[in-house]
Short mmCIF file of C-alpha atoms in Angstrom, two decimals:
data_model
loop_
_atom_site.label_atom_id
_atom_site.label_comp_id
_atom_site.label_asym_id
_atom_site.label_seq_id
_atom_site.Cartn_x
_atom_site.Cartn_y
_atom_site.Cartn_z
CA UNK A 1 -23.85 5.78 1.37
CA UNK A 2 -24.78 5.70 -2.29
CA UNK A 3 -21.93 5.69 -4.75
CA UNK A 4 -21.03 9.05 -6.23
CA UNK A 5 -18.72 9.97 -9.05
CA UNK A 6 -15.70 12.25 -9.01
CA UNK A 7 -17.62 15.41 -9.89
CA UNK A 8 -20.20 14.81 -7.18
CA UNK A 9 -17.43 13.84 -4.78
CA UNK A 10 -15.49 17.06 -5.19
CA UNK A 11 -18.71 19.07 -4.82
CA UNK A 12 -19.39 17.37 -1.47
CA UNK A 13 -15.83 18.05 -0.32
CA UNK A 14 -16.11 21.74 -1.17
CA UNK A 15 -19.46 21.94 0.61
CA UNK A 16 -17.98 20.32 3.71
CA UNK A 17 -14.99 22.70 3.71
CA UNK A 18 -17.38 25.69 3.78
CA UNK A 19 -19.27 24.45 6.84
CA UNK A 20 -18.91 26.09 10.23
CA UNK A 21 -16.97 24.06 12.83
CA UNK A 22 -20.19 23.18 14.71
CA UNK A 23 -21.84 22.00 11.48
CA UNK A 24 -18.85 19.82 10.65
CA UNK A 25 -18.84 18.32 14.13
CA UNK A 26 -22.56 17.54 13.93
CA UNK A 27 -22.18 15.89 10.52
CA UNK A 28 -19.24 13.80 11.80
CA UNK A 29 -21.31 12.54 14.74
CA UNK A 30 -24.26 11.68 12.49
CA UNK A 31 -22.02 9.68 10.16
CA UNK A 32 -20.17 8.04 13.04
CA UNK A 33 -23.32 6.70 14.67
CA UNK A 34 -24.82 5.70 11.32
CA UNK A 35 -21.70 3.61 10.62
CA UNK A 36 -21.76 2.18 14.16
CA UNK A 37 -25.41 1.12 14.04
CA UNK A 38 -24.82 -0.41 10.61
CA UNK A 39 -21.88 -2.43 11.99
CA UNK A 40 -23.78 -3.57 15.08
CA UNK A 41 -26.72 -4.73 12.99
CA UNK A 42 -24.85 -6.58 10.25
CA UNK A 43 -21.50 -7.79 11.68
CA UNK A 44 -21.30 -10.63 14.22
CA UNK A 45 -18.01 -9.29 15.56
CA UNK A 46 -19.55 -5.90 16.36
CA UNK A 47 -22.67 -7.53 17.80
CA UNK A 48 -20.41 -9.26 20.31
CA UNK A 49 -18.20 -6.22 20.92
CA UNK A 50 -21.17 -3.91 21.53
CA UNK A 51 -23.35 -6.35 23.48
CA UNK A 52 -23.08 -4.29 26.66
CA UNK A 53 -23.22 -0.87 25.04
CA UNK A 54 -26.93 -0.21 25.51
CA UNK A 55 -28.94 2.45 23.67
CA UNK A 56 -27.77 5.83 24.98
CA UNK A 57 -23.99 6.34 24.94
CA UNK A 58 -21.24 8.72 23.85
CA UNK A 59 -18.51 8.13 21.28
CA UNK A 60 -15.94 7.70 24.05
CA UNK A 61 -18.02 4.82 25.48
CA UNK A 62 -17.67 2.73 22.31
CA UNK A 63 -15.19 -0.16 22.88
CA UNK A 64 -12.11 -0.04 20.62
CA UNK A 65 -11.69 -2.74 17.98
CA UNK A 66 -8.46 -4.72 18.12
CA UNK A 67 -7.05 -4.74 14.59
CA UNK A 68 -5.23 -8.07 14.90
CA UNK A 69 -8.34 -9.76 16.32
CA UNK A 70 -10.51 -8.43 13.49
CA UNK A 71 -8.06 -9.61 10.83
CA UNK A 72 -7.90 -13.04 12.45
CA UNK A 73 -11.73 -13.32 12.54
CA UNK A 74 -12.70 -11.95 9.14
CA UNK A 75 -15.70 -14.29 8.95
CA UNK A 76 -17.16 -12.59 12.05
CA UNK A 77 -16.01 -9.09 11.07
CA UNK A 78 -17.61 -9.19 7.62
CA UNK A 79 -21.17 -7.89 7.31
CA UNK A 80 -23.85 -10.40 6.31
CA UNK A 81 -24.24 -11.05 2.61
CA UNK A 82 -27.82 -9.76 2.50
CA UNK A 83 -26.62 -6.17 2.76
CA UNK A 84 -26.43 -4.39 -0.59
CA UNK A 85 -23.52 -1.96 -0.34
CA UNK A 86 -21.83 -0.16 -3.19
CA UNK A 87 -19.06 1.63 -1.36
CA UNK A 88 -17.57 4.80 -2.70
CA UNK A 89 -14.00 6.06 -2.35
CA UNK A 90 -14.38 9.08 -4.62
CA UNK A 91 -14.63 11.69 -1.88
CA UNK A 92 -11.37 10.70 -0.23
CA UNK A 93 -9.60 10.48 -3.57
CA UNK A 94 -10.68 13.88 -4.91
CA UNK A 95 -9.12 15.38 -1.77
CA UNK A 96 -5.82 14.24 -3.25
CA UNK A 97 -5.93 16.90 -5.97
CA UNK A 98 -4.04 19.91 -4.68
CA UNK A 99 -4.93 22.06 -7.67
CA UNK A 100 -7.99 22.29 -9.91
CA UNK A 101 -5.58 22.04 -12.84
CA UNK A 102 -4.63 18.51 -11.75
CA UNK A 103 -8.25 17.53 -11.20
CA UNK A 104 -9.54 18.67 -14.59
CA UNK A 105 -6.55 17.21 -16.41
CA UNK A 106 -7.34 13.94 -14.65
CA UNK A 107 -10.89 14.03 -15.97
CA UNK A 108 -9.70 14.84 -19.50
CA UNK A 109 -7.47 11.74 -19.38
CA UNK A 110 -10.48 9.58 -18.61
CA UNK A 111 -9.89 9.25 -14.86
CA UNK A 112 -7.61 6.27 -15.49
CA UNK A 113 -6.10 5.14 -12.20
CA UNK A 114 -3.54 2.44 -11.46
CA UNK A 115 -2.94 1.20 -7.93
CA UNK A 116 0.17 -0.94 -7.46
CA UNK A 117 0.01 -2.87 -4.22
CA UNK A 118 0.01 -6.39 -2.83
CA UNK A 119 -2.58 -8.72 -4.32
CA UNK A 120 -5.62 -9.22 -2.11
CA UNK A 121 -8.45 -11.64 -2.75
CA UNK A 122 -10.85 -9.44 -0.85
CA UNK A 123 -10.22 -5.79 -0.08
CA UNK A 124 -11.35 -5.23 3.50
CA UNK A 125 -12.70 -1.73 3.44
CA UNK A 126 -13.86 -0.01 0.28
CA UNK A 127 -14.41 -0.32 -3.45
CA UNK A 128 -14.18 2.69 -5.70
CA UNK A 129 -17.23 3.77 -7.67
CA UNK A 130 -15.02 4.31 -10.73
CA UNK A 131 -13.75 0.72 -10.57
CA UNK A 132 -14.15 0.44 -14.33
CA UNK A 133 -11.38 3.06 -14.77
CA UNK A 134 -9.20 1.72 -11.94
CA UNK A 135 -6.70 -1.10 -12.47
CA UNK A 136 -4.89 -2.86 -9.65
CA UNK A 137 -1.47 -4.34 -10.35
CA UNK A 138 0.66 -6.46 -8.05
CA UNK A 139 3.96 -5.16 -6.69
CA UNK A 140 5.25 -8.70 -7.15
CA UNK A 141 4.99 -8.56 -10.96
CA UNK A 142 8.33 -8.81 -12.76
CA UNK A 143 9.58 -5.32 -13.59
CA UNK A 144 9.35 -5.81 -17.37
CA UNK A 145 5.74 -6.99 -17.10
CA UNK A 146 4.81 -4.12 -14.77
CA UNK A 147 6.31 -1.58 -17.17
CA UNK A 148 4.50 -3.09 -20.17
CA UNK A 149 1.13 -3.02 -18.34
CA UNK A 150 1.61 0.60 -17.29
CA UNK A 151 2.56 1.63 -20.82
CA UNK A 152 -0.62 -0.05 -22.07
CA UNK A 153 -2.88 1.52 -19.44
CA UNK A 154 -1.44 5.08 -19.58
CA UNK A 155 -2.76 6.08 -16.12
CA UNK A 156 -3.56 9.65 -15.21
CA UNK A 157 -3.19 8.80 -11.53
CA UNK A 158 -0.62 6.35 -10.17
CA UNK A 159 -0.52 5.15 -6.55
CA UNK A 160 2.08 2.91 -4.94
CA UNK A 161 4.65 2.54 -2.18
CA UNK A 162 7.86 4.61 -2.45
CA UNK A 163 9.95 1.45 -2.93
CA UNK A 164 7.92 0.57 -6.03
CA UNK A 165 7.95 4.17 -7.28
CA UNK A 166 11.75 4.18 -6.98
CA UNK A 167 11.89 1.11 -9.21
CA UNK A 168 9.58 2.81 -11.73
CA UNK A 169 11.74 5.93 -11.58
CA UNK A 170 14.69 3.92 -12.90
CA UNK A 171 12.50 2.59 -15.72
CA UNK A 172 11.31 6.10 -16.59
CA UNK A 173 14.85 7.46 -16.64
CA UNK A 174 15.94 4.59 -18.91
CA UNK A 175 13.12 5.39 -21.36
CA UNK A 176 11.39 2.01 -20.99
CA UNK A 177 8.47 3.48 -19.02
CA UNK A 178 6.63 6.09 -21.13
CA UNK A 179 3.58 7.02 -18.99
CA UNK A 180 2.77 10.69 -18.27
CA UNK A 181 0.55 10.76 -15.16
CA UNK A 182 -1.07 13.93 -13.84
CA UNK A 183 -0.57 12.86 -10.23
CA UNK A 184 1.57 10.30 -8.42
CA UNK A 185 0.39 9.38 -4.94
CA UNK A 186 2.69 7.69 -2.45
CA UNK A 187 1.76 5.92 0.78
CA UNK A 188 2.44 3.00 3.07
CA UNK A 189 6.15 3.82 3.47
CA UNK A 190 8.22 6.91 4.14
CA UNK A 191 8.70 9.06 1.02
CA UNK A 192 12.17 10.62 1.11
CA UNK A 193 12.36 14.17 -0.23
CA UNK A 194 15.24 13.16 -2.53
CA UNK A 195 13.05 10.49 -4.14
CA UNK A 196 10.11 12.88 -4.46
CA UNK A 197 12.29 15.46 -6.21
CA UNK A 198 13.59 12.82 -8.63
CA UNK A 199 10.05 11.61 -9.39
CA UNK A 200 8.84 15.16 -10.05
CA UNK A 201 11.73 15.78 -12.42
CA UNK A 202 11.36 12.49 -14.30
CA UNK A 203 7.54 12.38 -14.59
CA UNK A 204 6.91 16.16 -14.65
CA UNK A 205 3.86 15.93 -12.40
CA UNK A 206 2.69 16.46 -8.83
CA UNK A 207 3.99 13.85 -6.38
CA UNK A 208 1.98 13.67 -3.20
CA UNK A 209 2.25 11.97 0.17
CA UNK A 210 -0.74 10.21 1.64
CA UNK A 211 -1.41 8.52 4.96
CA UNK A 212 -3.18 5.26 4.22
CA UNK A 213 -4.14 1.96 5.76
CA UNK A 214 -5.39 -1.23 4.17
CA UNK A 215 -8.52 -1.10 6.30
CA UNK A 216 -9.53 2.54 5.70
CA UNK A 217 -7.88 3.50 2.43
CA UNK A 218 -6.73 7.14 2.21
CA UNK A 219 -6.84 8.67 5.69
CA UNK A 220 -5.03 11.94 5.02
CA UNK A 221 -3.77 13.73 1.92
CA UNK A 222 -1.05 16.31 1.39
CA UNK A 223 -2.04 19.82 0.34
CA UNK A 224 -0.11 22.25 -1.88
CA UNK A 225 1.58 23.68 1.24
CA UNK A 226 2.86 20.29 2.36
CA UNK A 227 0.32 19.82 5.15
CA UNK A 228 -1.12 16.34 5.72
CA UNK A 229 -4.87 16.92 6.18
CA UNK A 230 -7.16 14.28 7.64
CA UNK A 231 -10.17 13.48 5.45
CA UNK A 232 -12.27 14.13 8.54
CA UNK A 233 -15.62 14.27 6.75
CA UNK A 234 -15.45 10.47 6.41
CA UNK A 235 -12.53 9.44 8.64
CA UNK A 236 -12.06 10.11 12.36
CA UNK A 237 -8.71 9.78 14.14
CA UNK A 238 -8.33 9.64 17.91
CA UNK A 239 -4.73 9.83 19.18
CA UNK A 240 -4.48 7.80 22.40
CA UNK A 241 -1.95 6.49 24.90
CA UNK A 242 -1.17 2.84 25.66
CA UNK A 243 -4.41 2.54 27.66
CA UNK A 244 -6.59 3.99 24.88
CA UNK A 245 -6.96 7.26 26.80
CA UNK A 246 -6.95 10.49 24.75
CA UNK A 247 -3.66 12.40 24.63
CA UNK A 248 -3.58 16.20 24.74
CA UNK A 249 -4.09 17.89 21.38
CA UNK A 250 -0.70 18.48 19.78
CA UNK A 251 1.06 15.77 21.81
CA UNK A 252 2.47 12.55 20.27
CA UNK A 253 0.39 9.42 20.79
CA UNK A 254 1.17 5.74 21.29
CA UNK A 255 -1.31 4.63 18.64
CA UNK A 256 -4.47 5.77 16.85
CA UNK A 257 -8.12 4.76 17.09
CA UNK A 258 -9.45 5.15 13.55
CA UNK A 259 -13.02 5.15 12.27
CA UNK A 260 -14.26 4.97 8.69
CA UNK A 261 -17.72 6.48 8.44
CA UNK A 262 -18.53 4.58 5.27
CA UNK A 263 -20.99 1.74 5.63
CA UNK A 264 -18.55 -0.90 4.50
CA UNK A 265 -18.47 -4.64 4.14
CA UNK A 266 -15.75 -4.67 6.84
CA UNK A 267 -16.69 -1.77 9.13
CA UNK A 268 -13.89 0.09 10.92
CA UNK A 269 -15.09 1.67 14.16
CA UNK A 270 -12.39 2.88 16.59
CA UNK A 271 -9.88 0.34 15.31
CA UNK A 272 -6.40 0.58 16.80
CA UNK A 273 -3.72 1.40 14.22
CA UNK A 274 -0.07 0.99 15.32
CA UNK A 275 0.93 4.48 14.16
CA UNK A 276 2.33 7.35 16.18
CA UNK A 277 0.94 10.71 15.09
CA UNK A 278 0.31 14.15 16.49
CA UNK A 279 -2.15 16.87 15.48
CA UNK A 280 -0.84 20.33 14.63
CA UNK A 281 -2.36 23.31 16.43
CA UNK A 282 -1.79 25.99 13.79
CA UNK A 283 -4.02 26.56 10.72
CA UNK A 284 -2.62 25.63 7.33
CA UNK A 285 -1.77 28.42 4.84
CA UNK A 286 -3.65 26.49 2.13
CA UNK A 287 -6.97 27.32 3.82
CA UNK A 288 -8.16 23.72 4.24
CA UNK A 289 -9.98 23.65 7.62
CA UNK A 290 -9.50 19.90 8.11
CA UNK A 291 -6.95 19.11 10.83
CA UNK A 292 -3.32 18.52 9.97
CA UNK A 293 -1.25 15.68 11.35
CA UNK A 294 2.36 14.58 11.42
CA UNK A 295 2.96 10.85 11.16
CA UNK A 296 5.86 10.25 13.52
CA UNK A 297 6.29 6.51 13.00
CA UNK A 298 4.35 3.56 11.68
CA UNK A 299 4.46 -0.09 12.67
CA UNK A 300 7.80 -0.78 10.97
CA UNK A 301 9.35 2.70 10.99
CA UNK A 302 11.40 2.44 14.18
CA UNK A 303 13.16 -0.24 16.21
CA UNK A 304 14.00 -0.26 19.90
CA UNK A 305 17.50 -1.64 20.60
CA UNK A 306 19.24 -2.27 23.95
CA UNK A 307 21.91 0.16 25.07
CA UNK A 308 23.66 0.98 28.33
CA UNK A 309 21.04 1.58 30.99
CA UNK A 310 17.98 0.97 28.87
CA UNK A 311 16.94 1.14 25.23
CA UNK A 312 17.25 3.50 22.28
CA UNK A 313 14.60 4.02 19.59
CA UNK A 314 16.10 4.34 16.10
CA UNK A 315 14.04 5.37 13.08
CA UNK A 316 14.62 2.85 10.30
CA UNK A 317 15.55 5.59 7.82
CA UNK A 318 18.53 6.51 10.01
CA UNK A 319 20.20 3.23 9.05
CA UNK A 320 20.74 4.77 5.60
CA UNK A 321 23.57 6.75 7.21
CA UNK A 322 25.54 3.52 7.63
CA UNK A 323 25.38 2.77 3.89
CA UNK A 324 25.62 6.22 2.29
CA UNK A 325 29.35 6.20 1.68
CA UNK A 326 29.55 2.70 0.22
CA UNK A 327 29.57 2.82 -3.56
CA UNK A 328 28.16 -0.27 -5.27
CA UNK A 329 25.33 -1.10 -2.84
CA UNK A 330 21.95 -0.46 -4.48
CA UNK A 331 19.75 -1.47 -1.54
CA UNK A 332 20.00 -3.24 1.80
CA UNK A 333 17.80 -5.00 4.35
CA UNK A 334 18.68 -5.71 7.98
CA UNK A 335 17.10 -8.57 9.94
CA UNK A 336 17.55 -8.25 13.71
CA UNK A 337 17.61 -11.37 15.91
CA UNK A 338 18.20 -11.94 19.62
CA UNK A 339 21.35 -10.56 21.28
CA UNK A 340 21.42 -7.91 18.54
CA UNK A 341 22.62 -10.40 15.94
CA UNK A 342 22.01 -9.02 12.45
CA UNK A 343 21.63 -10.64 9.05
CA UNK A 344 22.33 -8.30 6.12
CA UNK A 345 20.72 -8.64 2.69
CA UNK A 346 22.39 -6.67 -0.08
CA UNK A 347 21.56 -5.81 -3.67
CA UNK A 348 24.78 -4.79 -5.41
CA UNK A 349 25.78 -3.61 -8.86
CA UNK A 350 28.47 -6.27 -9.22
CA UNK A 351 27.91 -9.67 -7.57
CA UNK A 352 31.64 -10.34 -7.74
CA UNK A 353 32.17 -7.46 -5.29
CA UNK A 354 29.41 -8.48 -2.86
CA UNK A 355 31.65 -10.02 -0.18
CA UNK A 356 33.97 -7.02 -0.15
CA UNK A 357 31.03 -4.59 -0.01
CA UNK A 358 29.58 -6.56 2.89
CA UNK A 359 32.80 -6.16 4.90
CA UNK A 360 32.59 -2.39 4.39
CA UNK A 361 28.90 -2.46 5.34
CA UNK A 362 29.60 -4.49 8.49
CA UNK A 363 32.22 -2.03 9.74
CA UNK A 364 30.03 0.97 8.95
CA UNK A 365 26.95 -0.61 10.57
CA UNK A 366 28.85 -1.46 13.76
CA UNK A 367 30.10 2.13 14.01
CA UNK A 368 26.60 3.52 13.38
CA UNK A 369 25.13 1.35 16.14
CA UNK A 370 28.02 2.11 18.50
CA UNK A 371 27.48 5.86 17.95
CA UNK A 372 23.87 5.28 19.04
CA UNK A 373 24.95 3.39 22.17
CA UNK A 374 24.23 -0.09 20.79
CA UNK A 375 26.73 -2.95 20.75
CA UNK A 376 25.97 -5.29 17.85
CA UNK A 377 26.33 -9.06 18.08
CA UNK A 378 27.23 -11.19 15.08
CA UNK A 379 26.67 -9.52 11.69
CA UNK A 380 26.38 -11.97 8.80
CA UNK A 381 25.67 -11.77 5.06
CA UNK A 382 22.34 -13.27 4.05
CA UNK A 383 22.22 -15.23 0.80
CA UNK A 384 18.90 -13.60 -0.12
CA UNK A 385 18.59 -10.20 -1.76
CA UNK A 386 16.30 -7.60 -0.12
CA UNK A 387 12.66 -8.78 -0.29
CA UNK A 388 9.21 -7.20 -0.19
CA UNK A 389 6.85 -8.14 2.62
CA UNK A 390 4.67 -10.92 1.17
CA UNK A 391 1.68 -9.83 3.24
CA UNK A 392 1.42 -6.20 2.14
CA UNK A 393 3.92 -5.68 -0.68
CA UNK A 394 5.86 -3.03 1.24
CA UNK A 395 9.62 -2.84 1.54
CA UNK A 396 11.00 -2.71 5.07
CA UNK A 397 14.72 -1.98 5.24
CA UNK A 398 14.73 -3.13 8.89
CA UNK A 399 12.96 -6.31 10.03
CA UNK A 400 12.64 -7.19 13.72
CA UNK A 401 12.71 -11.00 14.13
CA UNK A 402 13.50 -10.93 17.85
CA UNK A 403 11.20 -12.96 20.06
#
């Protein structure tokens, strides 16, 4: 695919949205097989994976790609260096604009975009065609330095994880952060509605959820009606069970087989993503014909804990209930070990009160787990404060370190 700019990208999106269902399906298949043949020709990993595929086959015959294996064998996954590929992310990004007002204001501001994420030496999947107006900053930058860089850049579009956006919210409310973006995009973690409302009030702009992955970029974007629409002109999602068999439309899945139909340096063809989603059967009031999904849980968004007679699955956000009534705790992180032993990391307003706050947190956490049928083992205070994941820059309030 040749690189296109934002204006061309939005024109292609509008053209796709006007297609009949059969036309859309035909275009998807054309792009799918074009991406597949590209991968098989230029990537050693796909040459091996597809060695028994033959010439005539259906999409369902294509072997899934194990994500962990691909990441561990990047030298085989990567396409050969002789391929000249300028990859474009414009089409997926223009889908993020819920209103033309946002889009045109974005253009007037020079299309300046800032992405705050973990540093990566080599982005696996795509490079934006407006790279010259896009700046990537590390989530690991000291807060003062991050604020200064943002104030210098004055982005029209800001993307980051909710945990980072919450930190920037505090800086905006204090007056140290002065940026006025047109759109804030959030992904990679759960965006609480309370945080979204606070961001909208502080920054006076649209705040939008996205479903993203490091390998594919933006997979789905939220519309003005709150629906999460798959960018299905360039991304295909197949909800499957534990044996990679399709689940019924509208039913929750065990994980997702995802395909990016860009011809990328690191092709993604039916790669397993550890996310639980389901497709919605009803059309969206916004009029977007692309399918809507609900992301039920990602890789780190739930934990299975032993209880009487089996196990209970607890969404990580539910642990907030154990800390809500404790004044003085700014953030927490729970590390689970064997026998349901738990190490607690706390960030508190007053370090002098940390031990006392931990005792309150321990009692509340034990009650929360007991109410969910779980008997906790030893609960101890960790010397560390809550930390970001060094691999991806995300914040996980619950970490499973059980073997």
